[in-house]
Amino acid sequence: RYHKAKLIIMIRHPIKWFQSFYNFRVREYYPRTMPETHTMTKKCFKGMQGVCADRANFHDFLWRLGKTDGMIAAMTLPWKEALKIPENKLLSLVRKKPQLYPSKTAIFIAHTEQLARNVNDTRLSQFTSDVQSFLGLKHAISDMHHISPTKNSQKNKKVRENIEKRVINICDEDHVIIRKKLLDISQRASEWIRKYFLSKEYFLE
């Protein structure tokens, strides 16, 4: 229906994504508490507010865009091991999955670090130029604004202090279990994105 739409997809390292999203929820849902991170290594359940390791499988969501060869993409998805079925039967099953919607939508994929200001101005300038070209804009994109919607939204000092005690630093030893899980996901996601999604051999125009 929206085959003429242009889709911009920003991806982030799963470990940084998890920490950022978790802390966003901590601030947004205070005084309610978030679960311990070691309980969030699989799919989301009630109380997680959408934060879990399963949602860091970015390659799974990218595959559902229908832009890569079905069999090749399917054989790299994390749920393949759980299916325990022969590979020669996998393609027919994949094609029956309702999540797969082959699309002619134009896609622009980038990493969030390309938006970093005062780090690599040349890279940021190239990024904005590429976005302008992709969208067919007549005028240059003047600036990219970074907004933190919840970090300073609480005016009560005591409440702010209590909230900040709940935010996590994922590099702490308390979060080693989720960190290892996300590292595994990041390696598989990176391999799939580089090998298939960014490959002219497998990417379907």
Short mmCIF file of C-alpha atoms in Angstrom, two decimals:
data_model
loop_
_atom_site.label_atom_id
_atom_site.label_comp_id
_atom_site.label_asym_id
_atom_site.label_seq_id
_atom_site.Cartn_x
_atom_site.Cartn_y
_atom_site.Cartn_z
CA ARG A 1 0.00 0.00 0.00
CA TYR A 2 2.87 2.37 0.83
CA HIS A 3 5.33 1.07 -1.74
CA LYS A 4 6.45 4.61 -2.58
CA ALA A 5 7.30 5.41 1.02
CA LYS A 6 10.91 5.90 2.08
CA LEU A 7 12.00 4.27 5.31
CA ILE A 8 14.89 5.51 7.45
CA ILE A 9 16.11 2.90 9.94
CA MET A 10 18.54 3.81 12.71
CA ILE A 11 20.30 0.97 14.51
CA ARG A 12 22.41 0.98 17.66
CA HIS A 13 24.70 -1.49 19.39
CA PRO A 14 22.36 -3.81 21.36
CA ILE A 15 24.22 -3.24 24.64
CA LYS A 16 23.97 0.56 24.38
CA TRP A 17 20.39 0.25 23.15
CA PHE A 18 19.40 -1.87 26.15
CA GLN A 19 20.99 0.44 28.71
CA SER A 20 19.44 3.52 27.15
CA PHE A 21 15.97 1.99 26.83
CA TYR A 22 16.08 0.51 30.35
CA ASN A 23 17.05 3.85 31.90
CA PHE A 24 14.41 5.63 29.84
CA ARG A 25 11.78 3.35 31.35
CA VAL A 26 13.24 3.81 34.85
CA ARG A 27 12.72 7.56 34.55
CA GLU A 28 9.41 7.39 32.72
CA TYR A 29 7.69 4.87 35.01
CA TYR A 30 8.94 6.04 38.41
CA PRO A 31 7.93 5.22 41.17
CA ARG A 32 7.25 1.80 39.62
CA THR A 33 10.37 -0.35 39.43
CA MET A 34 11.91 -2.21 36.53
CA PRO A 35 12.83 -5.92 36.80
CA GLU A 36 16.40 -7.02 37.47
CA THR A 37 18.34 -7.18 34.21
CA HIS A 38 19.27 -10.86 34.61
CA THR A 39 15.57 -11.71 34.20
CA MET A 40 15.37 -9.95 30.83
CA THR A 41 17.50 -12.24 28.66
CA LYS A 42 14.60 -13.68 26.64
CA LYS A 43 11.24 -12.39 25.43
CA CYS A 44 9.42 -9.53 27.12
CA PHE A 45 6.71 -10.14 29.66
CA LYS A 46 4.43 -7.89 31.68
CA GLY A 47 6.33 -5.41 33.80
CA MET A 48 9.33 -5.11 31.49
CA GLN A 49 7.81 -2.17 29.63
CA GLY A 50 9.06 -3.57 26.32
CA VAL A 51 12.69 -3.87 27.45
CA CYS A 52 14.20 -7.31 26.90
CA ALA A 53 17.00 -9.02 25.02
CA ASP A 54 14.67 -10.47 22.40
CA ARG A 55 13.93 -7.00 21.04
CA ALA A 56 17.65 -6.44 20.45
CA ASN A 57 17.53 -8.98 17.60
CA PHE A 58 17.49 -6.17 15.07
CA HIS A 59 18.29 -8.54 12.21
CA ASP A 60 15.03 -10.39 12.87
CA PHE A 61 13.01 -7.20 12.40
CA LEU A 62 15.04 -6.19 9.32
CA TRP A 63 14.44 -9.61 7.77
CA ARG A 64 10.69 -9.09 8.11
CA LEU A 65 10.91 -6.20 5.65
CA GLY A 66 11.20 -8.83 2.92
CA LYS A 67 14.34 -7.31 1.43
CA THR A 68 16.58 -10.37 1.64
CA ASP A 69 16.57 -13.81 0.14
CA GLY A 70 14.14 -15.91 2.20
CA MET A 71 16.18 -19.07 2.67
CA ILE A 72 19.48 -17.35 3.35
CA ALA A 73 17.92 -14.93 5.81
CA ALA A 74 15.88 -17.60 7.55
CA MET A 75 18.89 -19.79 8.19
CA THR A 76 20.52 -17.00 10.22
CA LEU A 77 17.58 -16.12 12.46
CA PRO A 78 17.79 -16.89 16.17
CA TRP A 79 14.55 -18.87 16.21
CA LYS A 80 15.88 -21.42 13.70
CA GLU A 81 17.57 -23.50 16.40
CA ALA A 82 14.33 -23.72 18.36
CA LEU A 83 12.39 -24.97 15.38
CA LYS A 84 14.48 -28.14 15.10
CA ILE A 85 13.42 -28.84 11.54
CA PRO A 86 15.42 -29.78 8.43
CA GLU A 87 16.70 -26.86 6.40
CA ASN A 88 15.02 -28.13 3.24
CA LYS A 89 11.63 -27.61 4.93
CA LEU A 90 12.47 -24.24 6.40
CA LEU A 91 11.79 -22.08 3.36
CA SER A 92 8.18 -23.24 2.97
CA LEU A 93 7.57 -22.51 6.64
CA VAL A 94 9.19 -19.07 6.40
CA ARG A 95 6.97 -18.10 3.49
CA LYS A 96 3.90 -18.95 5.56
CA LYS A 97 4.98 -16.75 8.46
CA PRO A 98 2.75 -13.64 8.56
CA GLN A 99 5.64 -11.42 9.62
CA LEU A 100 7.27 -11.55 6.18
CA TYR A 101 6.06 -8.78 3.88
CA PRO A 102 8.17 -8.42 0.72
CA SER A 103 8.32 -4.71 -0.03
CA LYS A 104 9.60 -2.33 -2.67
CA THR A 105 9.92 0.43 -0.09
CA ALA A 106 13.19 2.34 -0.35
CA ILE A 107 15.31 1.88 2.78
CA PHE A 108 18.04 4.07 4.26
CA ILE A 109 19.89 2.35 7.12
CA ALA A 110 22.36 4.09 9.41
CA HIS A 111 23.99 3.80 12.82
CA THR A 112 23.06 6.20 15.60
CA GLU A 113 26.72 7.12 16.08
CA GLN A 114 26.59 8.86 12.72
CA LEU A 115 24.44 11.47 14.46
CA ALA A 116 27.05 12.24 17.11
CA ARG A 117 27.91 15.93 17.25
CA ASN A 118 31.38 17.29 18.05
CA VAL A 119 32.87 13.85 17.45
CA ASN A 120 33.23 13.50 13.72
CA ASP A 121 31.86 16.52 11.89
CA THR A 122 32.83 15.10 8.50
CA ARG A 123 30.83 11.94 9.13
CA LEU A 124 27.81 13.91 10.39
CA SER A 125 27.97 16.20 7.36
CA GLN A 126 28.10 13.21 5.02
CA PHE A 127 25.17 11.62 6.84
CA THR A 128 22.93 14.69 6.52
CA SER A 129 23.91 15.03 2.87
CA ASP A 130 23.03 11.38 2.22
CA VAL A 131 19.67 11.75 3.97
CA GLN A 132 18.92 14.86 1.93
CA SER A 133 19.69 12.98 -1.27
CA PHE A 134 17.68 9.91 -0.20
CA LEU A 135 14.59 12.00 0.60
CA GLY A 136 14.98 14.20 -2.46
CA LEU A 137 15.08 17.40 -0.42
CA LYS A 138 15.88 20.64 -2.20
CA HIS A 139 17.43 22.29 0.82
CA ALA A 140 20.25 21.00 2.99
CA ILE A 141 19.48 19.65 6.45
CA SER A 142 20.82 22.38 8.69
CA ASP A 143 21.17 20.57 12.01
CA MET A 144 20.40 17.42 13.97
CA HIS A 145 18.97 17.98 17.44
CA HIS A 146 19.40 15.51 20.28
CA ILE A 147 16.52 15.45 22.74
CA SER A 148 16.45 13.60 26.07
CA PRO A 149 12.71 13.58 26.89
CA THR A 150 12.83 12.28 30.46
CA LYS A 151 16.28 12.88 31.98
CA ASN A 152 15.50 16.33 33.40
CA SER A 153 11.71 16.26 33.31
CA GLN A 154 11.30 15.65 37.07
CA LYS A 155 11.52 18.97 38.93
CA ASN A 156 11.52 17.52 42.46
CA LYS A 157 15.16 17.17 43.53
CA LYS A 158 14.52 14.27 45.93
CA VAL A 159 12.61 12.34 43.28
CA ARG A 160 15.37 12.99 40.74
CA GLU A 161 17.94 11.61 43.16
CA ASN A 162 15.84 8.49 43.77
CA ILE A 163 15.42 7.94 40.06
CA GLU A 164 19.13 8.28 39.35
CA LYS A 165 19.83 5.60 41.96
CA ARG A 166 17.82 3.20 39.83
CA VAL A 167 19.45 3.84 36.47
CA ILE A 168 21.98 1.23 35.41
CA ASN A 169 25.49 1.18 34.08
CA ILE A 170 25.43 -2.01 32.05
CA CYS A 171 29.19 -2.42 32.46
CA ASP A 172 28.70 -3.08 36.19
CA GLU A 173 29.16 -6.64 37.42
CA ASP A 174 25.47 -6.82 38.40
CA HIS A 175 24.55 -6.87 34.70
CA VAL A 176 27.05 -9.43 33.42
CA ILE A 177 24.33 -11.94 32.46
CA ILE A 178 22.33 -9.57 30.25
CA ARG A 179 25.55 -8.10 28.87
CA LYS A 180 26.80 -11.48 27.70
CA LYS A 181 23.44 -12.23 26.11
CA LEU A 182 23.38 -8.90 24.29
CA LEU A 183 26.97 -9.34 23.13
CA ASP A 184 26.02 -12.65 21.53
CA ILE A 185 23.03 -11.00 19.85
CA SER A 186 25.16 -8.10 18.62
CA GLN A 187 27.66 -10.44 16.99
CA ARG A 188 24.96 -12.37 15.15
CA ALA A 189 23.08 -9.22 14.18
CA SER A 190 26.23 -7.55 12.86
CA GLU A 191 27.16 -10.62 10.81
CA TRP A 192 23.67 -10.91 9.30
CA ILE A 193 23.32 -7.21 8.51
CA ARG A 194 26.75 -7.00 6.88
CA LYS A 195 26.53 -10.30 5.01
CA TYR A 196 22.94 -10.21 3.83
CA PHE A 197 21.11 -6.92 4.37
CA LEU A 198 23.96 -4.78 3.02
CA SER A 199 24.91 -7.27 0.32
CA LYS A 200 23.96 -6.76 -3.32
CA GLU A 201 24.03 -10.54 -3.68
CA TYR A 202 21.13 -11.13 -1.29
CA PHE A 203 19.36 -7.78 -0.99
CA LEU A 204 16.19 -7.67 -3.09
CA GLU A 205 15.52 -4.34 -4.84
#
